[in-house]
CSV table of N, CA, C and O and ligand atoms in Angstrom, one decimal:
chain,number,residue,atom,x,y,z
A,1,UNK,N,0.9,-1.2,0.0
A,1,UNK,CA,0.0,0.0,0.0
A,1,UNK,C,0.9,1.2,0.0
A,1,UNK,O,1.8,1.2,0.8
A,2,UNK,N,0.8,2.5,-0.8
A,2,UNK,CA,1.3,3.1,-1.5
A,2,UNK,C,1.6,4.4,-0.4
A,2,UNK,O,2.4,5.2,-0.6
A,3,UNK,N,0.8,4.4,0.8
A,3,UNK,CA,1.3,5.3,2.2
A,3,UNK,C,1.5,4.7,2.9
A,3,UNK,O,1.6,5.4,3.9
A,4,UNK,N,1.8,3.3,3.1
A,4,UNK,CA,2.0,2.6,4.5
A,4,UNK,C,3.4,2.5,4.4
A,4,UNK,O,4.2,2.2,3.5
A,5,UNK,N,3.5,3.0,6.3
A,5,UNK,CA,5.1,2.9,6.2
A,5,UNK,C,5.7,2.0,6.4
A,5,UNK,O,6.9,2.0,6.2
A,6,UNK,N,5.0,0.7,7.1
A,6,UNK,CA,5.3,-0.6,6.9
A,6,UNK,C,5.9,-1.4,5.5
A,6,UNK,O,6.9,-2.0,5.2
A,7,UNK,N,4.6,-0.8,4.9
A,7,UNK,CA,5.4,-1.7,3.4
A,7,UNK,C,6.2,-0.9,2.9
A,7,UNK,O,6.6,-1.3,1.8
A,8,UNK,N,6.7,0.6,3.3
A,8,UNK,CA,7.9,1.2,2.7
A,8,UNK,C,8.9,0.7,3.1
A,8,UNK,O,9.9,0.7,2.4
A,9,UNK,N,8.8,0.0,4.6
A,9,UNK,CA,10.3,-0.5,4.9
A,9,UNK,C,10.8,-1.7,4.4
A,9,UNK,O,11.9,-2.0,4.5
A,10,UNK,N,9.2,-2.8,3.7
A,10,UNK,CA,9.6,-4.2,3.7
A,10,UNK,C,10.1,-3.6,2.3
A,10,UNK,O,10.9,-4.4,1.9
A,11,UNK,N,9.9,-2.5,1.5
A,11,UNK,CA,10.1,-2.5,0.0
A,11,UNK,C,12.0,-1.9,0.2
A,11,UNK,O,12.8,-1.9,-0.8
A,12,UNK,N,12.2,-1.4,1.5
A,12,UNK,CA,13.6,-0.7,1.4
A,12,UNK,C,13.5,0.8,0.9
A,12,UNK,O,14.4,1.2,0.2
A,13,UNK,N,12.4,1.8,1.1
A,13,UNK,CA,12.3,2.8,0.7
A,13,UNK,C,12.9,3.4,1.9
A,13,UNK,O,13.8,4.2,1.9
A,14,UNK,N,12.3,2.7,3.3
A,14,UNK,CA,12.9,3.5,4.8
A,14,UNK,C,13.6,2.1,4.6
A,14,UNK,O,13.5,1.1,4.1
A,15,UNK,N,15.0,3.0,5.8
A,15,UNK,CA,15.8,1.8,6.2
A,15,UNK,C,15.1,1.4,7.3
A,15,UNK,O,14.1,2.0,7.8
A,16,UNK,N,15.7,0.2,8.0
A,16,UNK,CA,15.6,-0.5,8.7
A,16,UNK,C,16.6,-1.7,9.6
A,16,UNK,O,17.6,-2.2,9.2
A,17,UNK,N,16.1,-2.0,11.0
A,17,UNK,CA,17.7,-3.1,11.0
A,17,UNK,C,17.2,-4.3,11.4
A,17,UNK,O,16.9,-4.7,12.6
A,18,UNK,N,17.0,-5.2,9.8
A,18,UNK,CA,16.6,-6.7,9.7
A,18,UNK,C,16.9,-7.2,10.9
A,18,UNK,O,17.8,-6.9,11.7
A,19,UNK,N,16.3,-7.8,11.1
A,19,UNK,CA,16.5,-9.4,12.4
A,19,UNK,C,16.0,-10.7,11.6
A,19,UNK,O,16.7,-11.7,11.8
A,20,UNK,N,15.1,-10.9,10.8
A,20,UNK,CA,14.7,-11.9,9.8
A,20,UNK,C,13.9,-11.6,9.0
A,20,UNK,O,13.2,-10.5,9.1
A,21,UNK,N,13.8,-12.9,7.9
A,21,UNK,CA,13.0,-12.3,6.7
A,21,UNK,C,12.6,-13.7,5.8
A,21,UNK,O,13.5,-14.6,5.9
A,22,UNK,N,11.5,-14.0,5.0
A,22,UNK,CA,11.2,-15.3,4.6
A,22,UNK,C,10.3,-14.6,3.3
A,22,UNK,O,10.4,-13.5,2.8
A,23,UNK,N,9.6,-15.6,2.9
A,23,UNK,CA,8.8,-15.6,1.7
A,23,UNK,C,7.4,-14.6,2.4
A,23,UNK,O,6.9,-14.0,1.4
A,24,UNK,N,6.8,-14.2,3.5
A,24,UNK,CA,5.8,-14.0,3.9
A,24,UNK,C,6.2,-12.9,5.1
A,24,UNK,O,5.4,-12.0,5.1
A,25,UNK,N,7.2,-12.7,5.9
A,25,UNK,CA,7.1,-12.3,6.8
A,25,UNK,C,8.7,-11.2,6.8
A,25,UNK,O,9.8,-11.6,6.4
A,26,UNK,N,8.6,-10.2,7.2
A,26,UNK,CA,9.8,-9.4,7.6
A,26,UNK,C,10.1,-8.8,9.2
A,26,UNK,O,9.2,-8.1,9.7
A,27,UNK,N,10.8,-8.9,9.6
A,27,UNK,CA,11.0,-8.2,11.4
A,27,UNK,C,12.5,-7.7,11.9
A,27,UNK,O,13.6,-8.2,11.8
A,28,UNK,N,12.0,-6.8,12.3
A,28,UNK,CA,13.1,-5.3,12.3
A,28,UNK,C,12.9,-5.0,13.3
A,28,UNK,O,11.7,-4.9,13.5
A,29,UNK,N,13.6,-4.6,14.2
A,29,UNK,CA,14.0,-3.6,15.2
A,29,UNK,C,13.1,-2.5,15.5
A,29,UNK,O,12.9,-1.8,14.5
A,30,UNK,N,12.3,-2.1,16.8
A,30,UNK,CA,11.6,-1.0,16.7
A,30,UNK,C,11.8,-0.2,16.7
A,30,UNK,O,12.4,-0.2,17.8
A,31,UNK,N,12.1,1.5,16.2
A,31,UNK,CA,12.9,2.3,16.4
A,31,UNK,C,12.9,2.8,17.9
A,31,UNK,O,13.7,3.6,18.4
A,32,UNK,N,11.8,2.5,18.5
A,32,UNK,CA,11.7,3.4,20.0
A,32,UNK,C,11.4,2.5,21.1
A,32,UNK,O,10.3,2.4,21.7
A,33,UNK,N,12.6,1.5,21.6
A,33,UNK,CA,12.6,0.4,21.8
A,33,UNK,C,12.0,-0.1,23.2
A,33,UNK,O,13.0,-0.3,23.9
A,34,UNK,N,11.0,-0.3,24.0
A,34,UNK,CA,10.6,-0.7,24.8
A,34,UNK,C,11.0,-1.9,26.2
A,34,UNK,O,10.5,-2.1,27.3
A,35,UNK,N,12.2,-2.6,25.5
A,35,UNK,CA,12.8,-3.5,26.0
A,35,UNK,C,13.9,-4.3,25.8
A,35,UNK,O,13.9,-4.9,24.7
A,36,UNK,N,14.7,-4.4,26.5
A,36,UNK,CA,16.4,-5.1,25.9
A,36,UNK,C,15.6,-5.4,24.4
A,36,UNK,O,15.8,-4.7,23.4
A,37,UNK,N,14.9,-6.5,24.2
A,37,UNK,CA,14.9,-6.6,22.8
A,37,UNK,C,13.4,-6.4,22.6
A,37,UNK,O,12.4,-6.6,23.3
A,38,UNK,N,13.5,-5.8,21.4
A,38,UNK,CA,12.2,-5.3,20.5
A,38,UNK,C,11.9,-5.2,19.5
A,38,UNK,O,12.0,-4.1,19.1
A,39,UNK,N,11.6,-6.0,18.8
A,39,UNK,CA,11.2,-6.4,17.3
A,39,UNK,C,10.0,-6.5,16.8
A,39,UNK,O,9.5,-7.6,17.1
A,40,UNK,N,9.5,-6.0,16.4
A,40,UNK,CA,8.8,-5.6,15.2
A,40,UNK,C,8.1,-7.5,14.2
A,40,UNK,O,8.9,-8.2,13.7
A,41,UNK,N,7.3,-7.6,14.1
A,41,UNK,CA,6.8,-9.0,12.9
A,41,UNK,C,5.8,-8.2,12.2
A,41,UNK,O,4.8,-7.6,12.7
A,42,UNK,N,6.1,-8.3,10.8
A,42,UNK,CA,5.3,-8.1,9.8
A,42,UNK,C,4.9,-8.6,8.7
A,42,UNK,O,5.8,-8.9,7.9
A,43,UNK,N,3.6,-8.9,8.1
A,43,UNK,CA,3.8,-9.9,6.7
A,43,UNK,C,3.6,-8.8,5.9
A,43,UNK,O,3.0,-7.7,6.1
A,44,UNK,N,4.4,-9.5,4.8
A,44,UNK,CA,4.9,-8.6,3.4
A,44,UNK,C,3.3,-8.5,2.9
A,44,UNK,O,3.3,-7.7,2.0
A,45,UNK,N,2.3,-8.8,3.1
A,45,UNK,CA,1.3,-8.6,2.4
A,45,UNK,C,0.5,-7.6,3.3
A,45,UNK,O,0.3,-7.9,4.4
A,46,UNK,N,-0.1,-6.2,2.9
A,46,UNK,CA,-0.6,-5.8,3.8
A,46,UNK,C,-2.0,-5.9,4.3
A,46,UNK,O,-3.1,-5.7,3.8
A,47,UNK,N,-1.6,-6.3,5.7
A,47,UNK,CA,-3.1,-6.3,6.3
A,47,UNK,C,-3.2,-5.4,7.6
A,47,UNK,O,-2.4,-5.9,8.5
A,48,UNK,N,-3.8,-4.4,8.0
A,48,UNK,CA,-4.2,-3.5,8.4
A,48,UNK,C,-4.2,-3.6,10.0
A,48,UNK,O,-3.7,-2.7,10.7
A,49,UNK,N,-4.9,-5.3,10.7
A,49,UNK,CA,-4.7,-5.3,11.8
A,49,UNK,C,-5.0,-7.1,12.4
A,49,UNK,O,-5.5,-7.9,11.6
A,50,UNK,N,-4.9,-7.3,13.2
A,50,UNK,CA,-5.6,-8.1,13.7
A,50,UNK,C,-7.4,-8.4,13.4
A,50,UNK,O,-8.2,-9.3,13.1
A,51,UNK,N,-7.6,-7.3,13.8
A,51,UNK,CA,-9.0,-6.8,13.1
A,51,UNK,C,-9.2,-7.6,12.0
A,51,UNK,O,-10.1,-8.4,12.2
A,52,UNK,N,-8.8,-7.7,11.3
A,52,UNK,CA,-8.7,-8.1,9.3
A,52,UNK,C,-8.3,-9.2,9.5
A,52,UNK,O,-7.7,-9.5,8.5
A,53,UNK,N,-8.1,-10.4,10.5
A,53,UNK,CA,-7.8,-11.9,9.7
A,53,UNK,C,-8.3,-12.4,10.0
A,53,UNK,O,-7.9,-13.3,10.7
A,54,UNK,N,-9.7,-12.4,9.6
A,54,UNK,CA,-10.6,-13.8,9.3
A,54,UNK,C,-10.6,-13.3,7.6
A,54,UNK,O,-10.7,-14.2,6.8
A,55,UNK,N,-10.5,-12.3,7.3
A,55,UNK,CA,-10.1,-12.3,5.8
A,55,UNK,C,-8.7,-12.2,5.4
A,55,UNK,O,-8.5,-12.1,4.2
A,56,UNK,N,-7.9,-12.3,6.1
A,56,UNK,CA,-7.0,-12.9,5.6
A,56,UNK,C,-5.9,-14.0,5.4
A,56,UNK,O,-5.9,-14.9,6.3
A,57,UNK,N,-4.8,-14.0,4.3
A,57,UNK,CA,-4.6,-15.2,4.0
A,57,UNK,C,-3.9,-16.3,5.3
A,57,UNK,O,-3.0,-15.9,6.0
A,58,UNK,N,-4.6,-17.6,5.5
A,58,UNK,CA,-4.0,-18.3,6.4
A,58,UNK,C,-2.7,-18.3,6.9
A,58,UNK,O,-2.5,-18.0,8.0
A,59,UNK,N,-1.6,-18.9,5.8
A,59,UNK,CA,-0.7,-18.9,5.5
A,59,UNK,C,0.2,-17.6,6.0
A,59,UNK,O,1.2,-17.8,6.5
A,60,UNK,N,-0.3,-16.6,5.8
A,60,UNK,CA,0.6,-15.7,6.1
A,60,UNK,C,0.2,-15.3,7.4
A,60,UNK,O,1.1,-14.8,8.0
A,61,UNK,N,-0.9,-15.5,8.0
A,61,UNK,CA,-0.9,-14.9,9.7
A,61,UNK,C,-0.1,-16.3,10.2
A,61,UNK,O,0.7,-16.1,11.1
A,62,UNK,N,-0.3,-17.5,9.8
A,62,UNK,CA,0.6,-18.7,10.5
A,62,UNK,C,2.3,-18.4,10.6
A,62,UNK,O,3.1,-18.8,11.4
A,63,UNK,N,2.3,-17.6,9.6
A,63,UNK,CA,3.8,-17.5,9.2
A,63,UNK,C,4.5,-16.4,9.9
A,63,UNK,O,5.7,-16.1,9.9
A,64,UNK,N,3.2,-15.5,10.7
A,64,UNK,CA,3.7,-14.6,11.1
A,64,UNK,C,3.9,-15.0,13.1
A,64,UNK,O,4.3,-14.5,14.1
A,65,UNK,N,3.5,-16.0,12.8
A,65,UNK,CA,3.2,-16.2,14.4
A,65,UNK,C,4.7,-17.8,14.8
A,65,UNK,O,4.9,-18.2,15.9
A,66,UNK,N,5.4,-18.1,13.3
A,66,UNK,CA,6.1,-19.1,13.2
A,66,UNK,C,7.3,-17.8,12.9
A,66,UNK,O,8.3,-18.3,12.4
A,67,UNK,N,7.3,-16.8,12.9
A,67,UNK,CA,8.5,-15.7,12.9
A,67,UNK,C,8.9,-15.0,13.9
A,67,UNK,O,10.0,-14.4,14.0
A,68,UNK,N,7.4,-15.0,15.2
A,68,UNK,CA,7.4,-14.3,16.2
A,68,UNK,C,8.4,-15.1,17.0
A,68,UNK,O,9.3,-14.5,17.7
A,69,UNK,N,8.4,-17.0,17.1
A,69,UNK,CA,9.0,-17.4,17.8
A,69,UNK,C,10.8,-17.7,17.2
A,69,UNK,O,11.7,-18.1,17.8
A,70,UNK,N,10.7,-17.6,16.2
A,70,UNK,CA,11.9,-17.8,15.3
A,70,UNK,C,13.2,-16.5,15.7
A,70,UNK,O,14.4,-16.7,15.7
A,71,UNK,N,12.1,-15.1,16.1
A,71,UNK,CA,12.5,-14.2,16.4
A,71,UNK,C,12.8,-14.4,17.7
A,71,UNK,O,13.9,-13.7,17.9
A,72,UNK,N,12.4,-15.1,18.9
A,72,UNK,CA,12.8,-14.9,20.1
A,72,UNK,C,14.3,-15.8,20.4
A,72,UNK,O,15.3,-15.6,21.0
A,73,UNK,N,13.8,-17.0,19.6
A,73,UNK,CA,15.2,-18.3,19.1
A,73,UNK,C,16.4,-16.9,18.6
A,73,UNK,O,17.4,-16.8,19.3
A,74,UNK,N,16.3,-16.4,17.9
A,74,UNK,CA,17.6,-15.5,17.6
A,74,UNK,C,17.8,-14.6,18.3
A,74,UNK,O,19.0,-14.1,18.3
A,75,UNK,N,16.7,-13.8,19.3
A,75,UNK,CA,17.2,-12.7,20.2
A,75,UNK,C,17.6,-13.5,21.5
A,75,UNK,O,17.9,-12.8,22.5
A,76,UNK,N,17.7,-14.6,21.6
A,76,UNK,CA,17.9,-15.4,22.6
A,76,UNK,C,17.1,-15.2,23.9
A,76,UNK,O,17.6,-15.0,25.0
A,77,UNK,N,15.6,-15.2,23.7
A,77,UNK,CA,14.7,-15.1,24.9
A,77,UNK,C,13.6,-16.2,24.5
A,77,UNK,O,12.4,-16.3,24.7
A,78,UNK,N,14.1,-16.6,24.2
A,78,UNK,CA,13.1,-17.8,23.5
A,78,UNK,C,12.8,-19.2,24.8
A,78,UNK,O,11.9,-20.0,24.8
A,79,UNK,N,14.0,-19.1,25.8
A,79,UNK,CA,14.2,-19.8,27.1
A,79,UNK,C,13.8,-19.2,28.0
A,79,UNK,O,12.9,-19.8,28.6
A,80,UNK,N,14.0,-17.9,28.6
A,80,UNK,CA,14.0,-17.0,29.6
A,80,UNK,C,12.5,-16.5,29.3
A,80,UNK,O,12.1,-16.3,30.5
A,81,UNK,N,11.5,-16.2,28.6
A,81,UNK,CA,10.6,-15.9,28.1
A,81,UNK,C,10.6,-14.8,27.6
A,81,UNK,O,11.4,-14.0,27.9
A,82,UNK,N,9.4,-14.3,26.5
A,82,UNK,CA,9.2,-13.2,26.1
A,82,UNK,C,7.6,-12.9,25.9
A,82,UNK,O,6.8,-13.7,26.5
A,83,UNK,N,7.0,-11.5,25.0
A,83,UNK,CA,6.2,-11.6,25.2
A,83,UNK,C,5.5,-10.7,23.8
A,83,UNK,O,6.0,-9.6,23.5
A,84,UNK,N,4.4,-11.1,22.9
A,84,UNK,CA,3.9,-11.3,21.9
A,84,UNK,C,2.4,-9.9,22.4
A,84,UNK,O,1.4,-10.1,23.1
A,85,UNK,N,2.8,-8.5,21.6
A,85,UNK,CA,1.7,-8.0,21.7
A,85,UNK,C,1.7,-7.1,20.3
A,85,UNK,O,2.6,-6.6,19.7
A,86,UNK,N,0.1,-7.1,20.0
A,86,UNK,CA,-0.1,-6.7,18.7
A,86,UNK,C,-1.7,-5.6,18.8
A,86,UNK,O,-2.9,-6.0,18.9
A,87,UNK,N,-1.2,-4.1,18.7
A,87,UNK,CA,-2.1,-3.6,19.4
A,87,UNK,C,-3.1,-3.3,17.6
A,87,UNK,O,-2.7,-3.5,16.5
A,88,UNK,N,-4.8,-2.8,18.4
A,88,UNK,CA,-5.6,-2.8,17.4
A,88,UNK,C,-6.5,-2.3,17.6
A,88,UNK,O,-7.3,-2.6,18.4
A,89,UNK,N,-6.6,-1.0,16.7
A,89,UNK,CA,-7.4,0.1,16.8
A,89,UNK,C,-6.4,1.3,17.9
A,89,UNK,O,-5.3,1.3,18.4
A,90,UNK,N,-7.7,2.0,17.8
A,90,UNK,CA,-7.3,3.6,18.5
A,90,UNK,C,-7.7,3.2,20.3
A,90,UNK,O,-7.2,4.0,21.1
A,91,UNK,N,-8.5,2.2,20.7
A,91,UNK,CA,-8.3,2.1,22.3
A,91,UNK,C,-6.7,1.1,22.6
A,91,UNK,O,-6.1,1.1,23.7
A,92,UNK,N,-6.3,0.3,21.4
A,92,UNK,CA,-5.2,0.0,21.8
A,92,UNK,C,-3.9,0.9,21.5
A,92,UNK,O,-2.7,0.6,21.8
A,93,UNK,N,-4.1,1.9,21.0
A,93,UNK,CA,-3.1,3.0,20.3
A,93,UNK,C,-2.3,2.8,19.3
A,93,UNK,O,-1.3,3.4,19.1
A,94,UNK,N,-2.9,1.6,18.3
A,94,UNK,CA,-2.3,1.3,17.1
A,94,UNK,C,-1.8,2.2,16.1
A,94,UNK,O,-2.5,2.4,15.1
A,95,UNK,N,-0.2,2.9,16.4
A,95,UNK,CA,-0.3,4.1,15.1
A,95,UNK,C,0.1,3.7,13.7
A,95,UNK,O,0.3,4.5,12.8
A,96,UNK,N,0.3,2.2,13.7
A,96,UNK,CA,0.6,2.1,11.9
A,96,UNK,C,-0.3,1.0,11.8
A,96,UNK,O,-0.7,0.2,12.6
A,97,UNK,N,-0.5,1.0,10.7
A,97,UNK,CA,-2.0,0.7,10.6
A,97,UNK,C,-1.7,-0.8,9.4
A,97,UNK,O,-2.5,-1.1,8.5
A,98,UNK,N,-0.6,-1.3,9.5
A,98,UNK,CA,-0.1,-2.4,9.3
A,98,UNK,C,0.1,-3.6,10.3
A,98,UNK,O,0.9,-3.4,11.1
A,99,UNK,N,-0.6,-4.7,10.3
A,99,UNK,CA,-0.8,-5.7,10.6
A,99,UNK,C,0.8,-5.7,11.6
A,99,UNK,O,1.7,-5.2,11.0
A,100,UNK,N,1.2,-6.1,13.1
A,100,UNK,CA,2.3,-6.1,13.8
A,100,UNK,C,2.8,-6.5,14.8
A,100,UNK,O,3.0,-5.7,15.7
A,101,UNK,N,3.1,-7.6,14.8
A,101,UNK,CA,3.0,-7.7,16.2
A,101,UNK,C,4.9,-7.8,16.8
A,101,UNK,O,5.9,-8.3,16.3
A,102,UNK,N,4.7,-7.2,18.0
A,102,UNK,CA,5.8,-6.9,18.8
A,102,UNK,C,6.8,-7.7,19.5
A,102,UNK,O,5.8,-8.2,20.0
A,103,UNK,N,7.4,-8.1,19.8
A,103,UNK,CA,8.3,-9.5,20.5
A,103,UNK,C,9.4,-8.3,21.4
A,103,UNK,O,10.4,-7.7,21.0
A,104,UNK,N,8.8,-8.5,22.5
A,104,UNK,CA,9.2,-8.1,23.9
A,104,UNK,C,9.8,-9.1,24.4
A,104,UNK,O,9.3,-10.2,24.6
A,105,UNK,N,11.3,-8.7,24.9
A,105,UNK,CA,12.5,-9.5,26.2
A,105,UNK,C,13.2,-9.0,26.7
A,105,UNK,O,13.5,-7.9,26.6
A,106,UNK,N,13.6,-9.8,27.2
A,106,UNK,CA,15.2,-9.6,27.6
A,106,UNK,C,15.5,-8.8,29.5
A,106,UNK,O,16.4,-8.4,30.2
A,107,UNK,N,14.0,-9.0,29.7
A,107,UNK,CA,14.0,-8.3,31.4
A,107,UNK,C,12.6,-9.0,31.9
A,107,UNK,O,12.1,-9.8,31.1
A,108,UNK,N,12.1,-8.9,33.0
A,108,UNK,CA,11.3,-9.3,33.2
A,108,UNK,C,9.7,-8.0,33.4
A,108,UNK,O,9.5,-7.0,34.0
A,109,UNK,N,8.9,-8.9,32.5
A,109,UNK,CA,7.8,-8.0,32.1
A,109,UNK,C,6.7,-7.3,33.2
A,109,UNK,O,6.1,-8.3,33.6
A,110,UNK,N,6.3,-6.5,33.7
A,110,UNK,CA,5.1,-6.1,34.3
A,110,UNK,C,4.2,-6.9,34.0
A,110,UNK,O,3.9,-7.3,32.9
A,111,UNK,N,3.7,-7.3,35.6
A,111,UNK,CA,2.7,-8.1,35.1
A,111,UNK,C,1.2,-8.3,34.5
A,111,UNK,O,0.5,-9.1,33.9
A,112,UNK,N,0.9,-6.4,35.2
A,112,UNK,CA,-0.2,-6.2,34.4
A,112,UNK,C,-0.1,-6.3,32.8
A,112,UNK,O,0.9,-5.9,32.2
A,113,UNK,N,-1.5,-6.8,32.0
A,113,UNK,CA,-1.5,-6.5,30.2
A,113,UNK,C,-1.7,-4.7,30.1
A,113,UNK,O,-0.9,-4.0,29.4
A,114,UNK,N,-2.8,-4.0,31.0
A,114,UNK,CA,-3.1,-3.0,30.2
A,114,UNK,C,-3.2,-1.8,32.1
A,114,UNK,O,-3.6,-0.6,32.0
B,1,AMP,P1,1.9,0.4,17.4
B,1,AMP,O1,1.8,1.6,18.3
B,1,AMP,O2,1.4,-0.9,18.1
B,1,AMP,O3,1.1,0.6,16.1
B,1,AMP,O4,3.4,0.1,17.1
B,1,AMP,C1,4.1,0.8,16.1
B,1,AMP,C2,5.5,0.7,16.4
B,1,AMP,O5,6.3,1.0,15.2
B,1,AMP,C3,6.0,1.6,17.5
B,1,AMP,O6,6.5,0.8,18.6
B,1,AMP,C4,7.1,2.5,16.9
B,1,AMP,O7,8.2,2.7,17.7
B,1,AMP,C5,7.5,1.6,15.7
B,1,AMP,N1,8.0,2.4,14.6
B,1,AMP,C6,7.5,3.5,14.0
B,1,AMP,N2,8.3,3.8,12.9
B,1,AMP,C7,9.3,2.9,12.9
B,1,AMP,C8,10.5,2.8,12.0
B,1,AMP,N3,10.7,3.6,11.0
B,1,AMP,N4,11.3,1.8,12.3
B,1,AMP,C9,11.1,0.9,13.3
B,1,AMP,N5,10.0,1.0,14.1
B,1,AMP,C10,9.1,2.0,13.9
């Protein structure tokens, strides 16, 4: 999508600093990083949010959820735990409006969600 800044970075128009990348999925570093490690999961196809996948494709939300953990195996919190949040809409304060979910570690998390 032709304003999303998501797919500007999977296209390489914004830089970014890869962590992994496959047929379906890309995940990069947050710029405003919330925790020892913070990465970013996104599929190369754009889908807007959580919201949007019962329409969309299988394959790629599977793939994004087989990247989240692939991502914690390489930031090395994949033992120690981490933690998978993917905000949606304006009560969650979702400001890109690209499908995303987050991969939080490397400390130990507050226990409250919200
Ligand atoms: P959300 O608020 O859940 O929509 O998350 C969007 C995330 O994108 C925030 O954590 C931002 O810090 C992050 N972000 C925004 N622009 C960039 C960028 N150019 N590179 C990396 N992360 C970004």
């Amino acid at each position: 999508m032709a304003d999303c800044l998501f797919c500007k970075i999977i296209h390489g128009e914004i830089p970014s600093n890869k962590v992994y990348e496959d047929d379906k999925v890309y995940a990069f570093r947050d710029i405003n990083p919330q925790a020892p490690v913070h990465v970013l999961v996104i599929p190369k196809e754009h889908i807007t949010s959580v919201g949007a996948a019962e329409e969309a494709d299988e394959a790629t939300l599977a793939a994004c959820l087989k990247a989240c953990a692939k991502v914690a195996k390489l930031e090395n919190v994949a033992e120690t735990g981490f933690r998978v949040v993917s905000n949606c809409g304006d009560d969650a304060c979702q400001s890109v409006h690209h499908l995303h979910f987050h991969v939080l570690g490397g400390k130990k998390m507050a226990e409250n969600m919200a």
